[in-house]
Amino acid sequence: MAAERGARRLLSTSSFWLCCLLLLGRRASGAAATRSGSPPQSPESSIRTFTPFYFLVEPVDTLSVRGSSVILNCSAYSEPSPKIEWKKDGTFLNLVSDDRRQLLSDGSLFISSVVHSKHNKPDEGYYQCVATVDSLGTIVSRTAKLTIAGLPRFSSQPEPSSVYAGNSAILNCEVNADLVPFVRWEQNRQPLLLDDRVIKLPSGTLVISNATEGDEGLYRCIVEGGGPPKYSDEAELKVLPDPEVVPNLVFLKQPSSLVRVIGQSAVLPCVASGLPTPTIRWMKNEEALDVESSERLVLLAGGSLEISDVTEDDAGTYFCIADNGNETIEAQAELTVQVQPEFLKQPTNIYAHESMDIIFECEVTGKPTPTVKWVKNGDMVIPSDYFKIVKEHNLQVLGLVKSDEGFYQCIAENDVGNAQAGAQLIILEHAPATTGPLPSAPRDVVASLVSTRFIKLTWRTPASDPHGDNLTYSVFYTKEGIARERVENTSRPGEMQVTIQNLMPATVYIFRVMAQNKHGSGESSAPLRVETQPEVQLPGPAPNIRAYATSPTSITVTWETPLSGNGEIQNYKLYYMEKGTDKEQDVDVSSHSHTISGLKKYTEYSFRVVAYNKHGPGVSTQDVAVRTFSDVPSAAPQNLSLEVRNSKSIVIHWQPPPPATQNGQITGYKIRYRKASRKSDVTETLVTGTQLSQLIEGLDRGTEYNFRVAALTINGTGPATDWLSAETFESDLDETRVPEVPSSLHVRPLVTSIVVSWTPPENQNIVVRGYAIGYGIGSPHAQTIKVDYKQRYYTIENLDPSSHYVITLKAFNNVGEGIPLYESAVTRPHTVPDPTPMMPPVGVQASILSHDTIRITWADNSLPKHQKITDSRYYTVRWKTNIPANTKYKNANATTLSYLVTGLKPNTLYEFSVMVTKGRRSSTWSMTAHGTTFELVPTSPPKDVTVVSKEGKPRTIIVNWQPPSEANGKITGYIIYYSTDVNAEIHDWVIEPVVGNRLTHQIQELTLDTPYYFKIQARNSKGMGPMSEAVQFRTPKADSSDKMANDQASGSAGKGSRLPDLGSEYKPPMSGSNSPHGSPTSSLDSNMLLVIIVSVGVITIVVVVIIAIFCTRRTTSHQKKKRAACKSVNGSHKYKGNSKDVKPPDLWIHHERLELKPIDKSPDPNPIMTDTPIPRNSQDITPVDNSMDSNIHQRRNSYRGHESEDSMSTLAGRRGMRPKMMMPFDTQPPQQSVRNTPSTDTMPASSSQTCCTDHQDPEGATSSSYLASSQEEDSGQSLPTAHVRPSHPLKSFAVPAVPPPGPPTYDPALPSTPLLSQQALNHHIHSVKTASIGTLGRSRPPMPVVVPSAPEVQETTRMLEDSESSYEPDELTKEMAHLEGLMKDLNAITTA
């Protein structure tokens, strides 16, 4: 209710006014605005007060189950009453047409029946309440998460077990975390009653303590989560009598680390079993917990600890200790307490004038540390040059304009939750001037000093006031072309110069100066246009710097030319340095790689590259670190020592070889020992890991042994130490009495620690197991530490400065402790001064390089002017994004003035800041810079795909979906694929394009009572994303009225003529009133159409025969070879049948467009197209499916960077249904032009395509037909073909018209087979995608079609002469037979 209380305070404070108008003389960067209260006013100004506008109730996180109803509460206060709307996952809900969700009268959201399934989760997500008052603005509530309990799944089930009487038993039943509240237990199929002895843990596990015979039986757990209950396996529990052999003490359930929110309850499970029955006690941070006297601590059955109403003080490490008198075991767990975001300082209402700078302050706390984002009138505030996030959480608005008015909200969020607080900004009009003369415009405004980042302006006093001692001045400035103006005021009256800082290099600014006296502001000076100086054009950093080891002593470094070279690169300088040293070496390099030799083995080095041009050195790359390969150690282990333990064992100690000689990671040590007598065998022992001692047992009494040690790496064994000898005791040491007093004790005090050293007792015949060190202020008994017997010194840490400590030392063994030795010491005073902080870096800039990479650059004012780093300072770069809002900062260190941040998310806004550290001194974080990464193709499919039937229209379905979770950019469109065969190849699916701002689509004219499968694919500006999983939907059965309507529609489809073998439900796909897309019917008379089509067919046949005769005469042996190669290509290019069965195309169909072309030679710039619109860009509908077979890839176009749509056989065509035509997806013009070369074969091939000439497009675009070369086959790319099934003879072909004489023109089109040239000069051809057409009377296999370009009249003869593709006489005979068949088909159609 903090928001309500704050609003009431605003109501009370806004009831009276502040005394006077805010002076403009304050600095713009300071508080040039009035906060919280009434506006400054003048006698004639209208009064505007702050309006109370806040939430009374905000939604909270809610858990629900399927089928239940949910209410998300929300209520807002304002006068007038606000309009309430709801967002889900950032998108407004349309509650008008939603029959499950409705808005209640108080603004709450009611969901009548929650829907939740594996593939459809429309209700689960994040909800936010939005309140709007038209005359004021908009505020948003906190975000509430609605969680729907999923389907029950058992991660562990009860298992048969046994328990001794009086002991504890557990039965596991672990389910999804959101279903735990719905778990219950049964014993022998009867509900199990829980009590103090039988409890259910929060995980669902059943704990039975002090087991009795009545606990025997069959147990199972049940989950009831909104649907039918789900039962686990049954498990039998047996209660056993006391055993003959006492079992060991073991944990049945150990505590695990927990994270809880303040105010919640925490249960730390701990159950142990053993005989005698163990007792459980708890400790926290090594302090015993008094459970009995605490009201919040309860010991549950079996020994589990429950903490109610958790506070921050409860966080820590908890130890569960089980003790049964014979044994003691312990386990530990960490309890972490989180705190929801809370506001330490909320934003306050502000009055301000235009051109001022203001700051909304917002200070929050929470655990984990909350992230803060700002919202203005419900929309996210995106940081820019004028909206900046300062001091981590405050919002600074520079150069106010009238549109900045409204409500600003600070939204804090962490892993626990989120909170919001808001304030109102009111922009006041300037008060009218009082009676009296106003100053004229300042004179001679000039830029006396212009730099890259600042400009100094000077001027003279106005002519109206030559002295100007009492005048103040305001300098207004803005970037050229920007309407937002900022103001800078002079610091004292009479001052006539101002320095404007924090400008951008090489940028034009507009300045004007205005003088004020006691009567008000005078005239403004004329605008002054000034451009800042450009920065020195030095090379940028070399990209893609990589370093890799080539041997134990050499490393190779490679890089590329800088992206911003700013002139020719003269050479590079490669810097390298051994890690841990300050000495950097460099070498000049003229190429893009260099190998540095003579390095140390297994040593890490850092490398960086600086490019040089005529201006000097450029920006250094980031350091890359790499380690040389390892090798065998080059030195033996150090400090080898032998300790005789007793008469049969010796302990050998050593230290690793010097770090510089290890040459790799030490993986172990090899110990060799032998008796000192000659000719004795050598025994070898291997020690793995980093162990530095080894006990050698089984030795002979009173015998001298020699030992040596060698270090091992993965490369082999290094040199061994010299032999070192020791002799075992004749008899063992005495341990029948305590050790004697240590022979000496020395102390050395420091500020917060004391170093204690000692020597062992003089009598070495008594066993010493260790030493006990006691210490304390004034008494040695406050703290006791025990160390090993081998240790001779110890450092006591965490002491108080300037304090007197008493220290005692005692030796001990298994008998007891010996006589103590005392010493005292005084710790030193703490006199170390705190280091002064450094200045933070300035000029932080973010340069976007790619979808996941941003380069950060900055300047350091504490460095010399040349900005060269000569000391050991380093910089820390941190970055994060506000999406999601609870993201944490990531950090990286750099030793240069730039850093390359990689691994970022595409199309995401990041904020960056930098701090500098030198020794113990560090700066604060710099001002933030922001950058948004480039877009990337979607990496996830559209989600929540649902299919429903449209009410009253059983043939129409509605497909709904949600955008991809990883859109990686603005979604520009979707493609819906659907088919009745889920296993069909993707090119056989029907497609429906949808624009990107829609999330629903209707598909009409489907077959009744038929299962359909649907997939959806999204695209953005970068390309297509993956497809969603197939969703099945069966269309409903039709009633009698629907069948009658269908019968009538099919009866009138042909307008009196019956098409052969088309079925009762066949409908014309291209035109007519029954077109699914509403295409208009043709206005031509049917008889006239038949005459035109027959004429076109006859002309086509005559032209083909003439061309075939010419081509036959030009046949050569060379052409036969090319034709053979082409046949081999065509033979490998198959679809669904054998290529030898494919008949030649009997229709002229434009391959890329499949549009109907009339015989029209007029220069009409808009040729008549088919009635049904078809997509115009082959890039728009490209299915992306990795499971496509190679046939799909063979049909891809070979032009660069794009793929054309594969020709598709529609589902409707194969099943006698009405085919669905593809709608236009977007209007992006094609990027390639198709060359209409004279070498194009003008005859349709007998199988699929004809060979082409040797001419190829120089840019690698698709040539006019297949290239008979191995390169085309190897690349897997060839010309696309269309599956053509003509649905009606009158809409099946277009005859290429011969254009008028003139130079050849190349109309832009999609890169594919050459298009038909049917227009005159410069006529635009609309480029559309291929669409499949329904079947003709008889079913034919899919036929690849190539449509040659119609040449110019002047070139026809030359084309026929130069054509290298022709037919043999026998092939021509076959072609003539096919043409005769075509004529028979045409005659049959016309007579019908």
Short mmCIF file of C-alpha atoms in Angstrom, two decimals, residues 928-1152:
data_model
loop_
_atom_site.label_atom_id
_atom_site.label_comp_id
_atom_site.label_asym_id
_atom_site.label_seq_id
_atom_site.Cartn_x
_atom_site.Cartn_y
_atom_site.Cartn_z
CA THR A 928 26.67 3.99 -19.50
CA ALA A 929 26.80 3.46 -23.24
CA HIS A 930 24.16 1.51 -25.11
CA GLY A 931 24.13 -0.58 -28.25
CA THR A 932 21.68 -2.91 -29.96
CA THR A 933 23.07 -5.98 -31.74
CA PHE A 934 22.12 -6.72 -35.33
CA GLU A 935 19.30 -9.05 -36.21
CA LEU A 936 19.69 -12.78 -36.98
CA VAL A 937 17.39 -15.31 -38.56
CA PRO A 938 14.88 -16.74 -36.06
CA THR A 939 16.38 -19.67 -34.17
CA SER A 940 13.12 -21.08 -32.83
CA PRO A 941 9.80 -21.83 -34.53
CA PRO A 942 6.52 -20.08 -33.83
CA LYS A 943 5.01 -21.41 -30.63
CA ASP A 944 1.56 -22.26 -29.30
CA VAL A 945 0.24 -23.32 -32.72
CA THR A 946 -3.47 -24.11 -32.47
CA VAL A 947 -6.04 -25.01 -35.10
CA VAL A 948 -9.78 -24.55 -34.55
CA SER A 949 -12.77 -24.85 -36.80
CA LYS A 950 -14.71 -21.72 -37.72
CA GLU A 951 -18.22 -21.76 -36.35
CA GLY A 952 -20.82 -22.25 -39.03
CA LYS A 953 -18.21 -22.98 -41.73
CA PRO A 954 -16.98 -26.58 -41.42
CA ARG A 955 -14.72 -26.16 -44.48
CA THR A 956 -12.91 -23.21 -42.91
CA ILE A 957 -10.36 -23.47 -40.11
CA ILE A 958 -8.52 -20.80 -38.12
CA VAL A 959 -4.82 -21.22 -37.34
CA ASN A 960 -3.50 -19.30 -34.33
CA TRP A 961 0.06 -19.06 -33.09
CA GLN A 962 2.48 -16.94 -31.06
CA PRO A 963 5.75 -15.40 -32.31
CA PRO A 964 8.96 -17.40 -31.84
CA SER A 965 10.58 -17.11 -28.43
CA GLU A 966 13.87 -16.43 -30.22
CA ALA A 967 12.72 -14.13 -33.02
CA ASN A 968 16.12 -12.36 -33.16
CA GLY A 969 14.49 -9.40 -34.91
CA LYS A 970 11.18 -8.03 -36.08
CA ILE A 971 9.08 -10.79 -37.63
CA THR A 972 8.12 -9.73 -41.15
CA GLY A 973 6.02 -12.72 -42.08
CA TYR A 974 4.90 -16.30 -41.55
CA ILE A 975 4.34 -19.28 -43.84
CA ILE A 976 1.70 -21.89 -43.02
CA TYR A 977 2.28 -25.37 -44.47
CA TYR A 978 -0.51 -27.89 -44.43
CA SER A 979 -1.07 -31.37 -45.83
CA THR A 980 -3.13 -34.49 -45.21
CA ASP A 981 0.03 -36.60 -45.23
CA VAL A 982 2.39 -35.77 -42.40
CA ASN A 983 5.17 -37.81 -44.04
CA ALA A 984 4.92 -36.08 -47.41
CA GLU A 985 7.92 -34.17 -48.68
CA ILE A 986 7.80 -30.52 -47.73
CA HIS A 987 7.45 -29.36 -51.33
CA ASP A 988 4.19 -31.32 -51.55
CA TRP A 989 2.61 -29.33 -48.72
CA VAL A 990 0.27 -26.43 -49.48
CA ILE A 991 1.52 -23.08 -48.27
CA GLU A 992 -0.22 -19.91 -47.06
CA PRO A 993 1.89 -16.79 -46.48
CA VAL A 994 0.84 -14.36 -43.73
CA VAL A 995 2.14 -10.88 -42.98
CA GLY A 996 4.30 -10.49 -39.88
CA ASN A 997 1.90 -8.45 -37.71
CA ARG A 998 -0.78 -11.18 -37.75
CA LEU A 999 -0.97 -14.18 -35.41
CA THR A 1000 -4.04 -15.82 -36.92
CA HIS A 1001 -5.11 -16.93 -40.40
CA GLN A 1002 -8.13 -18.53 -42.01
CA ILE A 1003 -7.86 -21.40 -44.51
CA GLN A 1004 -10.97 -22.17 -46.51
CA GLU A 1005 -12.39 -24.85 -48.74
CA LEU A 1006 -10.91 -27.88 -46.94
CA THR A 1007 -12.25 -31.39 -47.33
CA LEU A 1008 -14.72 -32.43 -44.67
CA ASP A 1009 -13.92 -35.16 -42.16
CA THR A 1010 -10.23 -35.21 -43.18
CA PRO A 1011 -7.16 -35.02 -40.94
CA TYR A 1012 -4.80 -32.15 -41.81
CA TYR A 1013 -1.33 -31.41 -40.51
CA PHE A 1014 -0.09 -27.85 -40.05
CA LYS A 1015 3.38 -26.35 -39.64
CA ILE A 1016 4.36 -22.67 -39.36
CA GLN A 1017 7.63 -20.95 -40.24
CA ALA A 1018 8.62 -17.37 -39.30
CA ARG A 1019 10.92 -14.95 -41.07
CA ASN A 1020 12.56 -11.65 -40.37
CA SER A 1021 14.79 -9.38 -42.39
CA LYS A 1022 17.61 -11.94 -42.18
CA GLY A 1023 15.76 -14.97 -43.46
CA MET A 1024 13.58 -17.92 -42.51
CA GLY A 1025 13.54 -19.68 -39.16
CA PRO A 1026 12.83 -23.35 -38.36
CA MET A 1027 9.43 -24.93 -38.74
CA SER A 1028 7.17 -25.74 -35.83
CA GLU A 1029 6.14 -29.27 -35.00
CA ALA A 1030 3.23 -30.62 -37.02
CA VAL A 1031 -0.19 -30.03 -35.43
CA GLN A 1032 -3.02 -32.37 -36.46
CA PHE A 1033 -6.62 -31.22 -36.96
CA ARG A 1034 -9.56 -33.15 -38.42
CA THR A 1035 -12.20 -31.13 -40.19
CA PRO A 1036 -15.77 -31.75 -38.94
CA LYS A 1037 -18.39 -33.71 -40.76
CA ALA A 1038 -20.94 -31.68 -42.78
CA ASP A 1039 -24.66 -31.61 -42.05
CA SER A 1040 -27.30 -32.03 -44.73
CA SER A 1041 -27.56 -28.32 -45.48
CA ASP A 1042 -23.85 -28.06 -46.01
CA LYS A 1043 -23.77 -31.03 -48.34
CA MET A 1044 -26.59 -29.51 -50.39
CA ALA A 1045 -24.68 -26.29 -50.68
CA ASN A 1046 -21.62 -28.14 -51.81
CA ASP A 1047 -23.56 -30.08 -54.39
CA GLN A 1048 -25.01 -26.87 -55.77
CA ALA A 1049 -21.60 -25.25 -55.89
CA SER A 1050 -20.04 -28.16 -57.74
CA GLY A 1051 -22.92 -28.33 -60.12
CA SER A 1052 -22.49 -24.75 -61.20
CA ALA A 1053 -18.72 -24.70 -61.26
CA GLY A 1054 -18.42 -25.53 -64.91
CA LYS A 1055 -21.27 -23.34 -66.07
CA GLY A 1056 -23.00 -26.14 -67.92
CA SER A 1057 -19.91 -28.01 -69.14
CA ARG A 1058 -18.59 -31.06 -67.26
CA LEU A 1059 -14.83 -31.49 -66.99
CA PRO A 1060 -13.76 -35.09 -67.41
CA ASP A 1061 -12.69 -37.07 -64.30
CA LEU A 1062 -12.65 -34.15 -61.92
CA GLY A 1063 -14.98 -35.48 -59.25
CA SER A 1064 -18.15 -34.08 -57.82
CA GLU A 1065 -16.38 -31.60 -55.59
CA TYR A 1066 -14.02 -30.15 -58.15
CA LYS A 1067 -13.92 -26.34 -58.30
CA PRO A 1068 -11.99 -24.13 -60.72
CA PRO A 1069 -8.89 -22.98 -58.91
CA MET A 1070 -7.95 -19.92 -60.98
CA SER A 1071 -11.12 -17.91 -61.53
CA GLY A 1072 -14.84 -17.92 -61.13
CA SER A 1073 -17.13 -17.06 -58.31
CA ASN A 1074 -16.16 -20.16 -56.34
CA SER A 1075 -12.48 -19.27 -56.08
CA PRO A 1076 -11.30 -19.60 -52.55
CA HIS A 1077 -9.69 -16.22 -52.77
CA GLY A 1078 -12.53 -14.46 -54.37
CA SER A 1079 -11.01 -13.99 -57.85
CA PRO A 1080 -13.36 -12.43 -60.37
CA THR A 1081 -14.63 -14.41 -63.33
CA SER A 1082 -13.35 -13.71 -66.81
CA SER A 1083 -15.38 -11.29 -68.86
CA LEU A 1084 -14.61 -13.04 -72.17
CA ASP A 1085 -17.19 -15.19 -73.80
CA SER A 1086 -16.42 -18.90 -73.47
CA ASN A 1087 -16.70 -19.54 -77.21
CA MET A 1088 -14.27 -16.73 -77.95
CA LEU A 1089 -11.85 -18.17 -75.41
CA LEU A 1090 -12.00 -21.59 -77.06
CA VAL A 1091 -11.25 -20.08 -80.48
CA ILE A 1092 -8.30 -18.13 -79.07
CA ILE A 1093 -6.86 -21.14 -77.28
CA VAL A 1094 -7.14 -23.39 -80.34
CA SER A 1095 -5.45 -20.73 -82.47
CA VAL A 1096 -2.67 -20.33 -79.97
CA GLY A 1097 -2.14 -24.09 -79.87
CA VAL A 1098 -1.89 -24.36 -83.66
CA ILE A 1099 0.55 -21.43 -83.87
CA THR A 1100 2.66 -22.96 -81.10
CA ILE A 1101 2.90 -26.33 -82.86
CA VAL A 1102 3.86 -24.70 -86.18
CA VAL A 1103 6.60 -22.64 -84.49
CA VAL A 1104 7.96 -25.68 -82.68
CA VAL A 1105 8.07 -27.77 -85.86
CA ILE A 1106 9.92 -25.03 -87.77
CA ILE A 1107 12.47 -24.58 -85.01
CA ALA A 1108 12.99 -28.35 -84.72
CA ILE A 1109 13.72 -28.62 -88.46
CA PHE A 1110 16.33 -25.85 -88.25
CA CYS A 1111 17.95 -27.37 -85.20
CA THR A 1112 18.14 -30.81 -86.84
CA ARG A 1113 20.25 -29.45 -89.67
CA ARG A 1114 22.79 -27.94 -87.22
CA THR A 1115 23.60 -31.17 -85.44
CA THR A 1116 27.34 -31.83 -84.98
CA SER A 1117 29.39 -34.34 -83.11
CA HIS A 1118 30.25 -31.73 -80.50
CA GLN A 1119 26.56 -31.13 -79.97
CA LYS A 1120 25.98 -34.84 -79.46
CA LYS A 1121 28.51 -34.87 -76.63
CA LYS A 1122 26.84 -31.92 -74.99
CA ARG A 1123 23.43 -33.53 -75.40
CA ALA A 1124 24.72 -36.70 -73.79
CA ALA A 1125 26.05 -34.72 -70.84
CA CYS A 1126 22.77 -32.92 -70.53
CA LYS A 1127 20.87 -36.19 -70.51
CA SER A 1128 23.04 -37.44 -67.68
CA VAL A 1129 22.15 -34.33 -65.74
CA ASN A 1130 18.47 -34.73 -66.46
CA GLY A 1131 18.64 -38.34 -65.56
CA SER A 1132 19.78 -37.53 -62.08
CA HIS A 1133 17.14 -34.84 -61.60
CA LYS A 1134 14.08 -36.75 -60.50
CA TYR A 1135 10.95 -36.07 -58.62
CA LYS A 1136 8.54 -38.89 -57.99
CA GLY A 1137 8.86 -41.09 -60.98
CA ASN A 1138 11.47 -42.39 -63.36
CA SER A 1139 12.76 -39.71 -65.68
CA LYS A 1140 12.20 -41.95 -68.64
CA ASP A 1141 8.48 -41.83 -67.91
CA VAL A 1142 8.33 -38.06 -67.90
CA LYS A 1143 6.59 -36.76 -70.99
CA PRO A 1144 7.47 -33.50 -72.65
CA PRO A 1145 5.42 -30.52 -71.46
CA ASP A 1146 2.39 -29.91 -73.55
CA LEU A 1147 1.96 -26.37 -72.23
CA TRP A 1148 3.93 -23.14 -72.34
CA ILE A 1149 4.10 -22.19 -68.68
CA HIS A 1150 6.31 -19.48 -67.29
CA HIS A 1151 8.44 -21.36 -64.80
CA GLU A 1152 8.92 -18.58 -62.26
#
